[in-house]
PDB file of C-alpha atoms in Angstrom:
ATOM      1  CA  MET A  93       0.189  -0.052  -0.288  1.00 55.00           C
ATOM      2  CA  HIS A  94       1.261   3.672  -0.563  1.00 65.00           C
ATOM      3  CA  GLU A  95       2.633   5.740   1.706  1.00 69.00           C
ATOM      4  CA  THR A  96      -0.511   8.851   0.245  1.00 74.00           C
ATOM      5  CA  LEU A  97      -2.820   6.958   0.845  1.00 69.00           C
ATOM      6  CA  ILE A  98      -1.890   4.946   4.630  1.00 72.00           C
ATOM      7  CA  GLN A  99      -1.380   8.854   5.153  1.00 77.00           C
ATOM      8  CA  ASP A 100      -4.478  10.207   4.043  1.00 74.00           C
ATOM      9  CA  LYS A 101      -6.620   7.554   4.482  1.00 72.00           C
ATOM     10  CA  PHE A 102      -5.554   6.525   8.196  1.00 78.00           C
ATOM     11  CA  LEU A 103      -2.859   8.953   9.408  1.00 82.00           C
ATOM     12  CA  ILE A 104      -5.548  11.578   7.890  1.00 85.00           C
ATOM     13  CA  ASP A 105      -7.612  10.979   9.563  1.00 85.00           C
ATOM     14  CA  PHE A 106      -7.036   9.663  12.692  1.00 83.00           C
ATOM     15  CA  MET A 107      -5.845  13.860  13.745  1.00 86.00           C
ATOM     16  CA  THR A 108      -9.265  15.113  11.757  1.00 87.00           C
ATOM     17  CA  VAL A 109     -11.167  12.661  12.459  1.00 81.00           C
ATOM     18  CA  SER A 110     -11.480   9.700  15.068  1.00 72.00           C
ATOM     19  CA  GLU A 111     -13.260  11.699  17.427  1.00 73.00           C
ATOM     20  CA  SER A 112     -10.688   9.001  19.841  1.00 67.00           C
ATOM     21  CA  GLY A 113      -7.593  11.405  17.444  1.00 70.00           C
ATOM     22  CA  LEU A 114      -6.343  14.230  18.003  1.00 80.00           C
ATOM     23  CA  GLN A 115      -8.921  16.829  16.681  1.00 86.00           C
ATOM     24  CA  MET A 116      -6.957  19.003  14.571  1.00 93.00           C
ATOM     25  CA  ARG A 117      -8.315  20.544  11.372  1.00 95.00           C
ATOM     26  CA  GLU A 118      -6.503  19.480   7.838  1.00 95.00           C
ATOM     27  CA  ILE A 119      -5.770  23.195   6.398  1.00 97.00           C
ATOM     28  CA  LYS A 120      -5.557  22.988   2.410  1.00 96.00           C
ATOM     29  CA  ALA A 121      -1.242  23.410   1.737  1.00 96.00           C
ATOM     30  CA  ASN A 122      -2.230  26.515  -0.730  1.00 96.00           C
ATOM     31  CA  THR A 123      -3.330  28.978   2.735  1.00 96.00           C
ATOM     32  CA  VAL A 124      -0.168  28.409   4.008  1.00 97.00           C
ATOM     33  CA  SER A 125       1.550  32.330   3.637  1.00 95.00           C
ATOM     34  CA  PRO A 126       5.602  31.188   2.541  1.00 93.00           C
ATOM     35  CA  ASP A 127       6.441  32.722   5.635  1.00 93.00           C
ATOM     36  CA  LEU A 128       4.788  30.072   7.146  1.00 96.00           C
ATOM     37  CA  ILE A 129       1.714  31.304   8.349  1.00 97.00           C
ATOM     38  CA  ALA A 130      -1.455  29.718   8.577  1.00 98.00           C
ATOM     39  CA  THR A 131      -3.053  33.345   7.864  1.00 97.00           C
ATOM     40  CA  PRO A 132      -6.638  31.538   7.007  1.00 98.00           C
ATOM     41  CA  ASP A 133      -6.792  30.219  10.612  1.00 98.00           C
ATOM     42  CA  LEU A 134      -4.823  33.078  12.033  1.00 98.00           C
ATOM     43  CA  LYS A 135      -7.291  35.473  11.753  1.00 98.00           C
ATOM     44  CA  GLU A 136     -10.565  32.989  12.702  1.00 98.00           C
ATOM     45  CA  PHE A 137      -8.036  32.486  16.422  1.00 98.00           C
ATOM     46  CA  LEU A 138      -7.779  37.224  16.149  1.00 98.00           C
ATOM     47  CA  SER A 139     -10.777  37.851  15.447  1.00 98.00           C
ATOM     48  CA  SER A 140     -13.397  35.364  18.014  1.00 97.00           C
ATOM     49  CA  THR A 141     -11.439  33.594  20.437  1.00 97.00           C
ATOM     50  CA  GLU A 142     -13.026  34.527  24.146  1.00 96.00           C
ATOM     51  CA  LEU A 143     -10.025  36.056  24.912  1.00 97.00           C
ATOM     52  CA  ASN A 144     -10.120  38.647  21.072  1.00 98.00           C
ATOM     53  CA  LYS A 145     -13.071  39.446  19.534  1.00 97.00           C
ATOM     54  CA  ALA A 146     -13.450  42.703  21.311  1.00 98.00           C
ATOM     55  CA  GLY A 147     -10.198  43.390  21.050  1.00 98.00           C
ATOM     56  CA  TRP A 148      -9.974  42.833  16.644  1.00 98.00           C
ATOM     57  CA  LYS A 149     -13.869  44.718  17.225  1.00 98.00           C
ATOM     58  CA  GLN A 150     -11.523  48.193  18.500  1.00 98.00           C
ATOM     59  CA  LEU A 151      -9.570  47.229  15.497  1.00 98.00           C
ATOM     60  CA  LEU A 152     -10.843  47.030  12.682  1.00 98.00           C
ATOM     61  CA  ARG A 153     -13.080  49.701  13.560  1.00 97.00           C
ATOM     62  CA  LYS A 154      -9.404  51.842  13.699  1.00 97.00           C
ATOM     63  CA  TYR A 155      -8.298  49.632  10.479  1.00 97.00           C
ATOM     64  CA  GLY A 156     -11.634  51.282   8.521  1.00 97.00           C
ATOM     65  CA  GLY A 157     -13.273  47.613   8.498  1.00 97.00           C
ATOM     66  CA  ASP A 158     -10.152  46.262   5.770  1.00 98.00           C
ATOM     67  CA  ASP A 159      -9.275  42.770   7.674  1.00 97.00           C
ATOM     68  CA  LYS A 160      -7.007  41.871   5.131  1.00 97.00           C
ATOM     69  CA  LYS A 161      -4.678  45.650   6.868  1.00 98.00           C
ATOM     70  CA  LEU A 162      -5.051  44.709   9.172  1.00 98.00           C
ATOM     71  CA  LEU A 163      -3.859  41.154   9.019  1.00 98.00           C
ATOM     72  CA  ASP A 164      -0.781  41.961   6.890  1.00 97.00           C
ATOM     73  CA  GLU A 165       0.458  44.779   9.698  1.00 98.00           C
ATOM     74  CA  ILE A 166       0.188  42.420  12.734  1.00 98.00           C
ATOM     75  CA  VAL A 167       1.573  39.194  10.939  1.00 97.00           C
ATOM     76  CA  GLU A 168       4.475  41.883   9.116  1.00 97.00           C
ATOM     77  CA  VAL A 169       4.576  42.247  13.417  1.00 97.00           C
ATOM     78  CA  LEU A 170       5.173  38.852  14.858  1.00 97.00           C
ATOM     79  CA  GLN A 171       7.704  37.959  11.833  1.00 96.00           C
ATOM     80  CA  ALA A 172      10.248  40.161  12.581  1.00 95.00           C
ATOM     81  CA  LYS A 173       9.154  38.760  16.438  1.00 96.00           C
ATOM     82  CA  ILE A 174      10.106  34.903  15.548  1.00 96.00           C
ATOM     83  CA  LYS A 175      13.061  35.596  13.288  1.00 93.00           C
ATOM     84  CA  ASP A 176      13.841  36.860  16.129  1.00 92.00           C
ATOM     85  CA  SER A 177      13.277  33.563  17.992  1.00 95.00           C
ATOM     86  CA  THR A 178      15.674  30.164  18.130  1.00 93.00           C
ATOM     87  CA  ASN A 179      12.216  28.492  17.857  1.00 95.00           C
ATOM     88  CA  MET A 180       8.946  29.060  17.865  1.00 97.00           C
ATOM     89  CA  ALA A 181       8.560  26.785  21.242  1.00 96.00           C
ATOM     90  CA  ILE A 182      10.678  29.565  22.415  1.00 96.00           C
ATOM     91  CA  PHE A 183       8.745  32.805  20.368  1.00 97.00           C
ATOM     92  CA  LEU A 184       5.198  31.266  21.323  1.00 95.00           C
ATOM     93  CA  ASN A 185       6.259  31.278  25.189  1.00 94.00           C
ATOM     94  CA  SER A 186       7.559  34.396  24.711  1.00 95.00           C
ATOM     95  CA  ASN A 187       5.078  35.910  23.198  1.00 95.00           C
ATOM     96  CA  LYS A 188       0.975  34.691  24.423  1.00 94.00           C
ATOM     97  CA  SER A 189      -0.017  37.718  23.745  1.00 96.00           C
ATOM     98  CA  LEU A 190       0.767  41.534  21.666  1.00 97.00           C
ATOM     99  CA  THR A 191       0.329  44.455  22.242  1.00 97.00           C
ATOM    100  CA  PHE A 192      -0.740  46.105  19.068  1.00 97.00           C
ATOM    101  CA  ASP A 193      -1.970  49.890  18.147  1.00 97.00           C
ATOM    102  CA  GLY A 194      -2.744  49.951  21.890  1.00 97.00           C
ATOM    103  CA  VAL A 195      -4.869  47.217  21.806  1.00 98.00           C
ATOM    104  CA  LYS A 196      -3.513  43.656  23.285  1.00 97.00           C
ATOM    105  CA  LEU A 197      -4.582  40.198  21.445  1.00 98.00           C
ATOM    106  CA  HIS A 198      -3.835  36.694  22.974  1.00 98.00           C
ATOM    107  CA  LEU A 199      -2.027  34.135  20.648  1.00 98.00           C
ATOM    108  CA  PHE A 200      -1.866  30.800  22.679  1.00 97.00           C
ATOM    109  CA  TYR A 201      -3.803  30.181  25.169  1.00 95.00           C
ATOM    110  CA  PRO A 202      -2.673  28.503  28.056  1.00 92.00           C
ATOM    111  CA  SER A 203      -3.598  24.943  29.893  1.00 88.00           C
ATOM    112  CA  GLY A 204      -4.784  24.291  33.184  1.00 73.00           C
ATOM    113  CA  SER A 205      -5.838  27.521  33.884  1.00 68.00           C
ATOM    114  CA  GLU A 206      -6.904  27.812  37.425  1.00 62.00           C
ATOM    115  CA  VAL A 207     -10.064  29.656  37.106  1.00 61.00           C
ATOM    116  CA  VAL A 208     -11.258  28.953  34.000  1.00 63.00           C
ATOM    117  CA  GLY A 209      -9.539  25.282  33.280  1.00 65.00           C
ATOM    118  CA  ASP A 210      -8.830  23.947  29.933  1.00 82.00           C
ATOM    119  CA  ASN A 211     -11.628  26.150  28.566  1.00 88.00           C
ATOM    120  CA  LEU A 212      -9.212  28.890  26.846  1.00 93.00           C
ATOM    121  CA  PHE A 213      -6.450  26.868  25.667  1.00 93.00           C
ATOM    122  CA  ASP A 214      -9.476  24.476  23.921  1.00 92.00           C
ATOM    123  CA  GLN A 215     -10.011  27.434  22.060  1.00 96.00           C
ATOM    124  CA  ASN A 216      -6.379  27.155  20.488  1.00 96.00           C
ATOM    125  CA  ILE A 217      -6.363  26.315  16.568  1.00 97.00           C
ATOM    126  CA  PHE A 218      -4.036  22.871  16.438  1.00 97.00           C
ATOM    127  CA  SER A 219      -4.586  22.382  12.042  1.00 97.00           C
ATOM    128  CA  VAL A 220      -2.069  20.425   9.390  1.00 97.00           C
ATOM    129  CA  ALA A 221      -1.631  20.597   5.854  1.00 97.00           C
ATOM    130  CA  GLN A 222      -0.593  18.296   3.809  1.00 95.00           C
ATOM    131  CA  GLU A 223       2.281  17.892   1.075  1.00 95.00           C
ATOM    132  CA  TYR A 224       3.309  22.267   2.681  1.00 97.00           C
ATOM    133  CA  PRO A 225       5.836  22.853  -1.101  1.00 96.00           C
ATOM    134  CA  TYR A 226       8.709  25.646   0.850  1.00 97.00           C
ATOM    135  CA  LYS A 227      10.546  27.473  -1.059  1.00 95.00           C
ATOM    136  CA  PHE A 228      13.476  30.077  -0.746  1.00 95.00           C
ATOM    137  CA  SER A 229      14.150  32.200  -3.939  1.00 92.00           C
ATOM    138  CA  TYR A 230      16.959  34.780  -3.411  1.00 89.00           C
ATOM    139  CA  GLN A 231      17.380  37.916  -5.733  1.00 88.00           C
ATOM    140  CA  GLY A 232      14.737  36.173  -8.299  1.00 90.00           C
ATOM    141  CA  ARG A 233      16.239  32.786  -7.970  1.00 92.00           C
ATOM    142  CA  GLN A 234      14.579  29.284  -6.587  1.00 94.00           C
ATOM    143  CA  LEU A 235      17.286  27.995  -4.634  1.00 92.00           C
ATOM    144  CA  PHE A 236      15.771  25.010  -2.628  1.00 95.00           C
ATOM    145  CA  SER A 237      12.482  23.062  -2.529  1.00 96.00           C
ATOM    146  CA  PHE A 238      10.380  20.406  -1.386  1.00 95.00           C
ATOM    147  CA  ARG A 239       7.467  18.983   0.357  1.00 96.00           C
ATOM    148  CA  PRO A 240       7.041  17.960   4.002  1.00 96.00           C
ATOM    149  CA  ASP A 241       3.993  15.126   3.681  1.00 95.00           C
ATOM    150  CA  LEU A 242       2.453  16.674   7.316  1.00 96.00           C
ATOM    151  CA  THR A 243       3.248  20.277   8.539  1.00 97.00           C
ATOM    152  CA  PHE A 244       1.875  21.644  11.847  1.00 98.00           C
ATOM    153  CA  PHE A 245       0.653  24.904  12.887  1.00 98.00           C
ATOM    154  CA  VAL A 246      -1.085  26.134  16.064  1.00 98.00           C
ATOM    155  CA  ASN A 247      -3.142  29.505  15.359  1.00 98.00           C
ATOM    156  CA  GLY A 248      -1.681  29.741  12.309  1.00 98.00           C
ATOM    157  CA  PHE A 249       1.611  29.672  13.790  1.00 98.00           C
ATOM    158  CA  TYR A 250       4.050  26.759  11.748  1.00 98.00           C
ATOM    159  CA  ILE A 251       5.348  24.401  14.816  1.00 98.00           C
ATOM    160  CA  GLY A 252       6.807  21.786  13.101  1.00 97.00           C
ATOM    161  CA  TYR A 253       7.384  19.192  10.245  1.00 97.00           C
ATOM    162  CA  SER A 254       6.906  15.221   9.759  1.00 96.00           C
ATOM    163  CA  GLU A 255       7.873  12.601   7.149  1.00 95.00           C
ATOM    164  CA  PHE A 256       5.836  10.032   6.297  1.00 93.00           C
ATOM    165  CA  LYS A 257       7.042   6.099   5.373  1.00 91.00           C
ATOM    166  CA  SER A 258       5.509   3.198   5.005  1.00 84.00           C
ATOM    167  CA  THR A 259       6.187  -0.455   6.407  1.00 81.00           C
ATOM    168  CA  TYR A 260       4.312  -1.323   2.881  1.00 79.00           C
ATOM    169  CA  ASN A 261       7.212  -0.642   0.888  1.00 79.00           C
ATOM    170  CA  ASN A 262      10.439  -2.421   2.925  1.00 85.00           C
ATOM    171  CA  GLN A 263      10.823   1.347   4.805  1.00 89.00           C
ATOM    172  CA  ASN A 264      10.379   3.040   8.019  1.00 91.00           C
ATOM    173  CA  ALA A 265      10.358   5.870   9.644  1.00 91.00           C
ATOM    174  CA  SER A 266      14.071   4.775  11.136  1.00 89.00           C
ATOM    175  CA  LYS A 267      15.964   4.304   7.920  1.00 88.00           C
ATOM    176  CA  GLN A 268      14.807   6.019   5.719  1.00 91.00           C
ATOM    177  CA  GLY A 269      11.968   8.729   7.526  1.00 92.00           C
ATOM    178  CA  ARG A 270      15.067  10.136   9.902  1.00 90.00           C
ATOM    179  CA  GLY A 271      17.105   9.961   6.642  1.00 90.00           C
ATOM    180  CA  LYS A 272      14.738  12.055   4.236  1.00 93.00           C
ATOM    181  CA  VAL A 273      14.587  14.846   6.836  1.00 94.00           C
ATOM    182  CA  ILE A 274      18.265  14.747   7.372  1.00 91.00           C
ATOM    183  CA  ALA A 275      18.476  14.771   3.736  1.00 90.00           C
ATOM    184  CA  ASP A 276      16.408  17.957   3.159  1.00 94.00           C
ATOM    185  CA  TYR A 277      18.058  20.390   5.374  1.00 94.00           C
ATOM    186  CA  LEU A 278      21.526  18.875   4.157  1.00 90.00           C
ATOM    187  CA  ASP A 279      20.625  19.999   1.118  1.00 91.00           C
ATOM    188  CA  ALA A 280      19.324  23.202   1.974  1.00 94.00           C
ATOM    189  CA  VAL A 281      22.561  24.264   4.124  1.00 91.00           C
ATOM    190  CA  GLN A 282      24.508  23.197   1.389  1.00 88.00           C
ATOM    191  CA  GLN A 283      22.280  25.913  -0.421  1.00 91.00           C
ATOM    192  CA  TYR A 284      22.369  28.351   2.162  1.00 92.00           C
ATOM    193  CA  ASP A 285      26.240  27.687   2.001  1.00 88.00           C
ATOM    194  CA  LYS A 286      27.103  29.086  -1.722  1.00 87.00           C
ATOM    195  CA  ILE A 287      24.319  32.206  -1.426  1.00 89.00           C
ATOM    196  CA  ALA A 288      25.716  32.972   2.736  1.00 85.00           C
ATOM    197  CA  GLY A 289      29.340  31.667   2.292  1.00 75.00           C
ATOM    198  CA  SER A 290      31.151  33.686   5.573  1.00 72.00           C
ATOM    199  CA  ASN A 291      28.893  36.794   4.212  1.00 80.00           C
ATOM    200  CA  ASP A 292      26.011  36.408   7.196  1.00 85.00           C
ATOM    201  CA  VAL A 293      27.293  38.079  10.149  1.00 78.00           C
ATOM    202  CA  SER A 294      23.150  38.735  11.213  1.00 84.00           C
ATOM    203  CA  LEU A 295      22.201  35.014  10.206  1.00 88.00           C
ATOM    204  CA  SER A 296      19.261  37.063   8.577  1.00 91.00           C
ATOM    205  CA  ILE A 297      19.635  34.787   5.890  1.00 91.00           C
ATOM    206  CA  ARG A 298      19.349  31.629   8.072  1.00 94.00           C
ATOM    207  CA  LYS A 299      17.118  32.815  10.349  1.00 93.00           C
ATOM    208  CA  GLU A 300      14.677  32.582   6.967  1.00 93.00           C
ATOM    209  CA  PHE A 301      16.046  30.628   4.437  1.00 95.00           C
ATOM    210  CA  LEU A 302      17.028  27.506   7.522  1.00 96.00           C
ATOM    211  CA  ARG A 303      13.037  28.337   9.277  1.00 96.00           C
ATOM    212  CA  ILE A 304      10.952  25.635   9.056  1.00 97.00           C
ATOM    213  CA  PHE A 305      13.981  23.332  10.031  1.00 97.00           C
ATOM    214  CA  GLU A 306      15.540  25.388  12.841  1.00 96.00           C
ATOM    215  CA  LYS A 307      12.408  26.757  14.030  1.00 97.00           C
ATOM    216  CA  ALA A 308      10.279  23.774  14.534  1.00 97.00           C
ATOM    217  CA  ILE A 309       9.238  23.019  17.401  1.00 96.00           C
ATOM    218  CA  PHE A 310       9.685  19.676  17.225  1.00 94.00           C
ATOM    219  CA  ILE A 311      10.379  17.333  13.545  1.00 96.00           C
ATOM    220  CA  THR A 312       9.533  13.923  13.691  1.00 95.00           C
ATOM    221  CA  ALA A 313       9.765  10.919  11.421  1.00 93.00           C
ATOM    222  CA  THR A 314       6.809   8.626  11.613  1.00 91.00           C
ATOM    223  CA  ASP A 315       5.440   5.026  10.559  1.00 89.00           C
ATOM    224  CA  ILE A 316       2.810   3.012  10.591  1.00 85.00           C
ATOM    225  CA  ASN A 317       3.642   1.784  14.233  1.00 88.00           C
ATOM    226  CA  ASP A 318       6.486   4.364  15.759  1.00 91.00           C
ATOM    227  CA  THR A 319       7.546   8.045  15.422  1.00 91.00           C
ATOM    228  CA  PHE A 320      11.103   9.204  15.346  1.00 91.00           C
ATOM    229  CA  VAL A 321      11.284  13.110  17.082  1.00 92.00           C
ATOM    230  CA  ILE A 322      14.512  15.448  15.453  1.00 90.00           C
ATOM    231  CA  ARG A 323      14.916  19.055  18.337  1.00 87.00           C
ATOM    232  CA  ASP A 324      17.782  21.285  17.192  1.00 90.00           C
ATOM    233  CA  ILE A 325      18.256  20.313  14.159  1.00 92.00           C
ATOM    234  CA  GLY A 326      20.013  22.968  13.821  1.00 91.00           C
ATOM    235  CA  ILE A 327      23.423  21.837  15.629  1.00 89.00           C
ATOM    236  CA  LEU A 328      24.947  20.240  12.627  1.00 87.00           C
ATOM    237  CA  ASN A 329      24.534  23.056  10.166  1.00 87.00           C
ATOM    238  CA  GLY A 330      28.212  24.102  11.605  1.00 84.00           C
ATOM    239  CA  ASP A 331      28.821  20.814  11.066  1.00 81.00           C
ATOM    240  CA  ILE A 332      28.397  19.999   7.432  1.00 80.00           C
ATOM    241  CA  ARG A 333      29.340  24.101   6.225  1.00 78.00           C
ATOM    242  CA  LYS A 334      32.835  22.555   7.476  1.00 78.00           C
ATOM    243  CA  LEU A 335      32.694  19.585   5.849  1.00 77.00           C
ATOM    244  CA  ILE A 336      31.509  21.646   2.319  1.00 72.00           C
ATOM    245  CA  GLY A 337      34.936  22.887   1.700  1.00 69.00           C
ATOM    246  CA  GLU A 338      36.314  19.537   2.225  1.00 67.00           C
ATOM    247  CA  GLU A 339      37.904  17.204  -0.948  1.00 59.00           C
ATOM    248  CA  LYS A 340      37.094  13.984   0.353  1.00 62.00           C
ATOM    249  CA  TYR A 341      33.067  15.946   1.371  1.00 64.00           C
ATOM    250  CA  ASP A 342      31.111  12.707   1.718  1.00 70.00           C
ATOM    251  CA  PHE A 343      27.222  13.244   1.712  1.00 69.00           C
ATOM    252  CA  GLU A 344      25.531   9.699   2.395  1.00 74.00           C
ATOM    253  CA  GLU A 345      28.294   8.602   5.296  1.00 73.00           C
ATOM    254  CA  TYR A 346      26.959  12.836   6.832  1.00 71.00           C
ATOM    255  CA  LYS A 347      24.182  11.085   7.142  1.00 71.00           C
ATOM    256  CA  ASN A 348      24.636   8.463   8.330  1.00 73.00           C
ATOM    257  CA  LYS A 349      26.709  10.142  10.968  1.00 71.00           C
ATOM    258  CA  ALA A 350      24.254  13.143  11.503  1.00 73.00           C
ATOM    259  CA  GLN A 351      21.340   9.956  12.065  1.00 71.00           C
ATOM    260  CA  SER A 352      22.937   8.851  14.331  1.00 70.00           C
ATOM    261  CA  ILE A 353      23.270  11.552  16.789  1.00 68.00           C
ATOM    262  CA  PHE A 354      19.589  12.174  17.080  1.00 68.00           C
ATOM    263  CA  LYS A 355      19.530   7.906  17.601  1.00 61.00           C
ATOM    264  CA  SER A 356      18.568   8.972  20.714  1.00 50.00           C
ATOM    265  CA  TYR A 357      15.382  10.769  20.536  1.00 47.00           C
TER     266      TYR A 357
END
C-alpha cells in the first residue's frame, strides 16, 4: 500500500476526524503563506476567540473595516519577532500575547488555568496541511524546495513537520524517515552556504532560508508503528558547513553520522 494512501486515509483521519484521535483540523496547503503562517487560522483565532474578539473589533474600527490590511500589519510585526526567536517554542512562550496599536491580542491560550481550567486552551486552533510546498528564492532565483508530508500549525503559526514512511514499501521511520529529514536539511544548508558564505553576519539569510528546519519545535519521522522526534536539527549546521569545503565530503557518510546523533530521540 502506497504511503500517500495510508497518510490520507488513516493518519489524517486519526488526526482530524476520529473521535479518539487528535481533533486537529486539516487545512489546504495553499492557505499557508510562503512565510509559514496559516493566515486564515490566525485571523479566526484573533477575531473570534473569547479574549480576542473585542480587541479585534476595536482594531478593525481603527482600520476602517479593512481586515486584510489589519491582518497583514499584525503578521509583519509577528514575523520580526519570530525571526529573532531561536525556535517557535520560545516565540510562543515569550509572546502569548501581543499589544498592537494599543490593543492586547492573545496569540496562544495556555492550559491548566486555575480559574477556567482548559476552557481557553481548547479554543486554540491546531491544524495540519498535507504536502505544503516550501520554497526559498534569492535574488529572483529559486534555490531550494521540498514538500514535507505533514506540516503542523497552532493558531496559524508553524510549529513543525513530519515525514511519513510506509512499512509496506519496506521503509521505516527510523532509517528512511529520519534519513529523508536529514538529507533535506543537508541539501538546504549546502544551498544556503552558496549564497551566504561568510557574509551572513547577522544570520538574516539563515533565519529566513532554514526556518522550516531550525524554527521547528519538532520534526518527526513516522511509520505505522513508530515515531522518531528530531529536535534542534540546527546543531548540525556548523559541521555541515565545515565539511562542504572539504575535498572528500561524502554526503551519505555524513547523513549516517547525523542519524546517529539523533538516535536517542
